[in-house]
Amino acid sequence: MPRTYVLTNHKGGVGKSTSATNIALGLAAVLRQAKAKNSRVLLIDTDSQAHATLVTTGRNDYGPQDSLYSVLMADRQSASQTLANCIVPSTWDEDLHVLPGSPLLEQAERELQGTAGAPYRIADPLAKIASGYAAGVIDTRPSFSLMTEMALIAATDAIIPIEPRYLETVGLLIVITKINEIREGWRIPNLRVRGILVTKMDKRVKGHHHLLSEIKSHPMLGKLLIGIIPMNEAVSYAHRNHRSIFAYDPQAAASQAYARLIARLVRQGGN
C-alpha cells in the first residue's frame, strides 16, 4: 500500500483542506521531477463541505453517482470499481486525481451508523486500486465522526494541522490519543502519527511564539513537529481563486514552507 496521508483535527479553520490539496499537488510534482515510475497522487475528500474538491476540480456539485458518497453506498463487491469510476482529474496537474466529496456525505454517515464493517468502507475499495498511485492524501471534516474514522483507517500517516492558539497543546494530545485509539482498537498497525503541522504562524504575535516554544519543548510533541506554515495572504488568494499556492505565488513564504514539508515527507518515505 502506498503512503496515504490523512490531514485531521477536530477543530475547524486550521488549514486542513489547504494543506491537503497543496501537499497532494506537491507530492505529484516532486515525484515527477525525480522521474519516478509512478507520480500519480490521489486526493480523497471526506468532508461534506467539499472545499478540497472545489479548489482542485472547479466543481462542488458532485452527487449520488459520481462522488465518495457513491463508493460508501455501493455493494462491497463493486465498491472498488465504483471508486475507480468516480475518480476525476484535477485542474491543477495531470498527475493529481480526485475522489470528490459531496454534501451527501452527511447522509451517508447517518445511514451507515451501526452498519457492520462501516469503518472500512473507504479502506477496503481503496486497497484494491491503490497500486495505481504513488501516494494518497485524505482531507477530513473538523470532527471525529464516522467519516473521519474511515479516513484514518484508510491511511498510513496522520498529519495534524494546528493554529498556534492558546491551549492548543491540550487539543493536540486529545487528537493524538484518538488516533492511537483507532489504531489499536481497529488493529491498523500501519497507521501512525506522522507529525504536527503548525499553520498560520504569525511572527508578530507573541502568543504564537509561546505556543511554538511550548510544542518544541514538550517531550513528545516536540519530536512530532514536521513543518511551520507562515501566515501569508497568498494562501487566501490562491484558495479563493481555486489555485495551488505554488501556481499562485511560488516565491511566497507559504509556498516555500509547503515545499520544504513535501520534500521532508518524500525523504522520509516509509521510515
Coordinates of C-alpha atoms in Angstrom, one line a residue:
M1 CA 0.0 0.0 0.0
P2 CA 1.5 3.4 -0.9
R3 CA 1.8 6.1 1.8
T4 CA -1.5 7.7 2.4
Y5 CA -1.5 10.9 4.4
V6 CA -4.6 12.0 6.3
L7 CA -5.0 15.6 7.4
T8 CA -7.1 15.6 10.6
N9 CA -8.0 17.7 13.6
H10 CA -11.3 18.1 15.4
K11 CA -11.1 21.8 15.1
G12 CA -12.0 23.8 12.0
G13 CA -10.1 26.6 10.4
V14 CA -6.7 25.1 10.9
G15 CA -5.8 24.7 7.2
K16 CA -6.7 21.1 6.6
S17 CA -8.0 21.5 3.1
T18 CA -5.4 24.0 2.1
S19 CA -2.6 21.7 3.4
A20 CA -4.2 18.5 1.9
T21 CA -4.5 20.0 -1.6
N22 CA -1.1 21.6 -1.7
I23 CA 0.6 18.5 -0.2
A24 CA -1.1 16.3 -2.8
L25 CA 0.0 18.5 -5.7
G26 CA 3.5 18.9 -4.3
L27 CA 4.0 15.2 -4.0
A28 CA 3.0 14.6 -7.6
A29 CA 5.3 17.3 -8.8
V30 CA 8.3 16.2 -6.7
L31 CA 7.8 12.5 -7.8
R32 CA 7.6 13.5 -11.4
Q33 CA 10.7 15.7 -11.2
A34 CA 12.5 12.7 -9.6
K35 CA 11.5 10.7 -12.7
A36 CA 9.6 8.2 -10.5
K37 CA 7.9 5.4 -12.5
N38 CA 4.6 6.5 -10.9
S39 CA 3.9 10.1 -9.9
R40 CA 0.2 9.9 -9.7
V41 CA -1.4 11.1 -6.4
L42 CA -5.0 10.5 -5.3
L43 CA -6.7 13.2 -3.2
I44 CA -9.8 11.9 -1.3
D45 CA -12.2 14.5 0.0
T46 CA -14.2 13.1 3.0
D47 CA -15.5 16.5 4.1
S48 CA -19.2 17.2 3.2
Q49 CA -18.2 20.9 2.6
A50 CA -16.0 19.6 -0.3
H51 CA -13.6 22.5 -0.3
A52 CA -10.7 20.4 -1.4
T53 CA -12.9 19.1 -4.3
L54 CA -13.9 22.6 -5.3
V55 CA -10.4 24.1 -5.5
T56 CA -8.9 21.2 -7.3
T57 CA -11.7 20.5 -9.8
G58 CA -13.6 23.7 -10.0
R59 CA -16.8 21.9 -9.1
N60 CA -18.7 21.2 -5.9
D61 CA -21.8 19.7 -7.4
Y62 CA -20.8 16.0 -7.3
G63 CA -23.6 13.8 -6.2
P64 CA -25.0 10.3 -5.7
Q65 CA -23.4 8.8 -8.9
D66 CA -20.0 10.4 -9.1
S67 CA -18.6 11.1 -5.6
L68 CA -17.3 9.4 -2.5
Y69 CA -21.0 9.0 -1.5
S70 CA -21.3 6.5 -4.4
V71 CA -18.5 4.4 -3.0
L72 CA -19.8 4.4 0.5
M73 CA -23.3 3.3 -0.7
A74 CA -22.0 0.7 -3.2
D75 CA -22.2 -3.1 -2.6
R76 CA -18.9 -4.3 -1.0
Q77 CA -18.2 -6.4 -4.1
S78 CA -18.5 -3.5 -6.5
A79 CA -17.1 -0.7 -4.3
S80 CA -13.6 -0.7 -5.8
Q81 CA -14.9 -0.4 -9.3
T82 CA -17.3 2.4 -8.2
L83 CA -14.4 4.2 -6.6
A84 CA -12.3 3.9 -9.8
N85 CA -15.3 5.2 -11.8
C86 CA -15.7 8.2 -9.5
I87 CA -12.1 9.5 -9.7
V88 CA -11.8 12.6 -11.7
P89 CA -8.7 14.6 -13.0
S90 CA -7.9 17.8 -11.2
T91 CA -7.5 21.1 -12.9
W92 CA -4.1 21.6 -11.2
D93 CA -2.0 18.8 -12.6
E94 CA -2.4 15.7 -14.8
D95 CA -0.9 13.5 -12.1
L96 CA -3.3 14.7 -9.4
H97 CA -6.6 12.8 -9.3
V98 CA -9.5 13.5 -7.0
L99 CA -12.2 11.4 -5.4
P100 CA -14.8 14.1 -4.9
G101 CA -16.6 14.9 -1.7
S102 CA -20.3 15.8 -1.6
P103 CA -22.8 17.3 0.9
L104 CA -24.4 13.8 0.7
L105 CA -21.6 12.5 2.9
E106 CA -23.6 13.7 5.9
Q107 CA -26.5 11.5 4.8
A108 CA -24.2 8.5 4.1
E109 CA -22.7 8.8 7.6
R110 CA -26.2 8.7 9.2
E111 CA -27.2 5.7 7.0
L112 CA -24.0 3.8 7.9
Q113 CA -24.1 4.3 11.6
G114 CA -24.1 0.8 13.3
T115 CA -23.6 -1.0 10.0
A116 CA -21.2 -3.9 10.2
G117 CA -17.9 -3.0 8.6
A118 CA -18.8 0.6 8.0
P119 CA -15.4 2.0 9.2
Y120 CA -13.7 0.1 6.3
R121 CA -15.9 1.5 3.5
I122 CA -13.0 3.6 2.2
A123 CA -10.1 1.4 3.2
D124 CA -11.3 -1.8 1.5
P125 CA -12.0 -0.5 -2.0
L126 CA -9.0 1.9 -1.9
A127 CA -6.7 -1.0 -1.2
K128 CA -7.8 -2.7 -4.5
I129 CA -6.9 0.3 -6.7
A130 CA -4.1 1.8 -4.6
S131 CA -1.3 0.3 -6.8
G132 CA -2.2 2.8 -9.5
Y133 CA -1.0 5.6 -7.3
A134 CA 2.3 6.6 -5.8
A135 CA 0.6 8.2 -2.8
G136 CA -2.7 9.3 -1.4
V137 CA -3.9 12.3 0.6
I138 CA -7.2 12.4 2.5
D139 CA -8.9 15.6 3.7
T140 CA -11.3 15.3 6.6
R141 CA -14.0 17.2 8.4
P142 CA -13.3 19.0 11.7
S143 CA -14.7 16.3 13.9
F144 CA -14.0 12.7 15.0
S145 CA -17.1 11.3 13.2
L146 CA -17.5 8.0 11.5
M147 CA -16.3 9.6 8.2
T148 CA -13.1 10.7 9.9
E149 CA -12.7 7.2 11.4
M150 CA -13.0 5.8 7.9
A151 CA -10.3 8.2 6.6
L152 CA -7.9 7.2 9.4
I153 CA -8.4 3.5 8.9
A154 CA -7.6 4.0 5.2
A155 CA -4.4 6.0 5.9
T156 CA -0.9 5.2 6.9
D157 CA 0.2 8.6 8.1
A158 CA -1.7 11.2 10.1
I159 CA -0.7 14.8 9.9
I160 CA -2.3 17.2 12.4
P161 CA -2.5 20.8 11.3
I162 CA -2.9 23.3 14.1
E163 CA -3.1 27.1 14.5
P164 CA -0.8 28.5 17.2
R165 CA -3.5 29.2 19.7
Y166 CA -3.8 29.2 23.5
L167 CA -4.1 25.7 25.0
E168 CA -3.5 24.1 21.6
T169 CA -1.2 21.5 23.2
V170 CA -4.1 20.1 25.2
G171 CA -6.1 19.7 22.0
L172 CA -3.1 18.1 20.2
L173 CA -2.8 15.5 22.9
I174 CA -6.5 14.7 22.6
V175 CA -6.2 14.2 18.8
I176 CA -3.1 12.0 19.1
T177 CA -4.9 9.9 21.7
K178 CA -7.9 9.5 19.4
I179 CA -5.7 8.4 16.5
N180 CA -3.9 5.9 18.7
E181 CA -7.2 4.5 20.0
I182 CA -8.4 4.0 16.4
R183 CA -5.0 2.4 15.5
E184 CA -5.2 -0.1 18.4
G185 CA -9.0 -0.6 18.5
W186 CA -9.3 -1.4 14.8
R187 CA -5.8 -3.1 14.7
I188 CA -4.4 -0.8 12.0
P189 CA -0.6 -1.3 12.6
N190 CA 0.3 0.8 9.5
L191 CA -1.4 3.9 10.9
R192 CA 0.8 6.3 12.8
V193 CA 1.0 10.0 13.7
R194 CA 3.5 11.3 11.1
G195 CA 3.6 14.8 12.6
I196 CA 2.3 18.2 13.7
L197 CA 2.0 20.9 11.1
V198 CA 1.7 24.5 12.5
T199 CA -0.2 26.7 10.1
K200 CA -1.0 30.5 10.0
M201 CA 2.1 31.2 12.1
D202 CA 2.5 35.0 12.6
K203 CA 5.9 36.0 13.8
R204 CA 4.5 39.3 15.0
V205 CA 2.2 37.7 17.6
K206 CA 3.9 36.8 20.9
G207 CA 1.3 34.2 21.7
H208 CA 2.2 32.3 18.5
H209 CA 5.9 32.2 19.6
H210 CA 4.8 31.0 23.0
L211 CA 2.8 28.1 21.6
L212 CA 5.5 27.1 19.2
S213 CA 8.0 27.1 22.1
E214 CA 5.6 25.0 24.2
I215 CA 5.3 22.4 21.4
K216 CA 9.1 22.3 20.8
S217 CA 9.9 21.8 24.5
H218 CA 7.2 19.1 25.0
P219 CA 8.9 15.7 25.4
M220 CA 6.5 14.1 22.9
L221 CA 5.1 16.9 20.7
G222 CA 8.5 18.4 20.0
K223 CA 9.6 15.2 18.2
L224 CA 6.5 15.4 16.0
L225 CA 6.8 18.9 14.6
I226 CA 7.3 18.5 10.9
G227 CA 6.6 21.9 9.5
I228 CA 5.6 25.6 10.1
I229 CA 3.5 27.4 7.5
P230 CA 3.6 31.1 8.0
M231 CA 0.6 33.4 7.9
N232 CA 0.6 34.5 4.2
E233 CA -2.1 36.4 2.3
A234 CA -1.1 34.4 -0.8
V235 CA -2.7 31.3 0.7
S236 CA -6.1 33.0 1.0
Y237 CA -5.9 34.5 -2.5
A238 CA -4.8 31.2 -4.0
H239 CA -7.7 29.3 -2.3
R240 CA -10.2 31.9 -3.4
N241 CA -9.0 31.6 -7.0
H242 CA -9.0 27.8 -6.9
R243 CA -5.3 27.6 -7.5
S244 CA -2.5 26.0 -5.6
I245 CA -0.2 28.2 -3.6
F246 CA 2.7 27.0 -5.9
A247 CA 0.9 28.2 -9.0
Y248 CA -0.4 31.4 -7.4
D249 CA 2.9 32.6 -6.0
P250 CA 5.8 30.1 -6.0
Q251 CA 8.0 32.7 -4.2
A252 CA 5.6 33.2 -1.3
A253 CA 6.8 32.2 2.1
A254 CA 4.0 29.7 2.4
S255 CA 4.9 28.1 -0.9
Q256 CA 8.5 27.6 0.2
A257 CA 7.3 26.2 3.6
Y258 CA 5.0 23.7 1.9
A259 CA 7.8 22.8 -0.5
R260 CA 10.1 22.0 2.5
L261 CA 7.4 19.9 4.1
I262 CA 6.8 17.9 1.0
A263 CA 10.5 17.3 0.5
R264 CA 10.6 16.1 4.0
L265 CA 7.7 13.7 3.5
V266 CA 9.3 12.3 0.3
R267 CA 12.7 12.0 2.0
Q268 CA 11.2 10.1 5.0
G269 CA 9.3 7.8 2.7
G270 CA 8.4 4.6 4.6
N271 CA 10.6 5.4 7.6

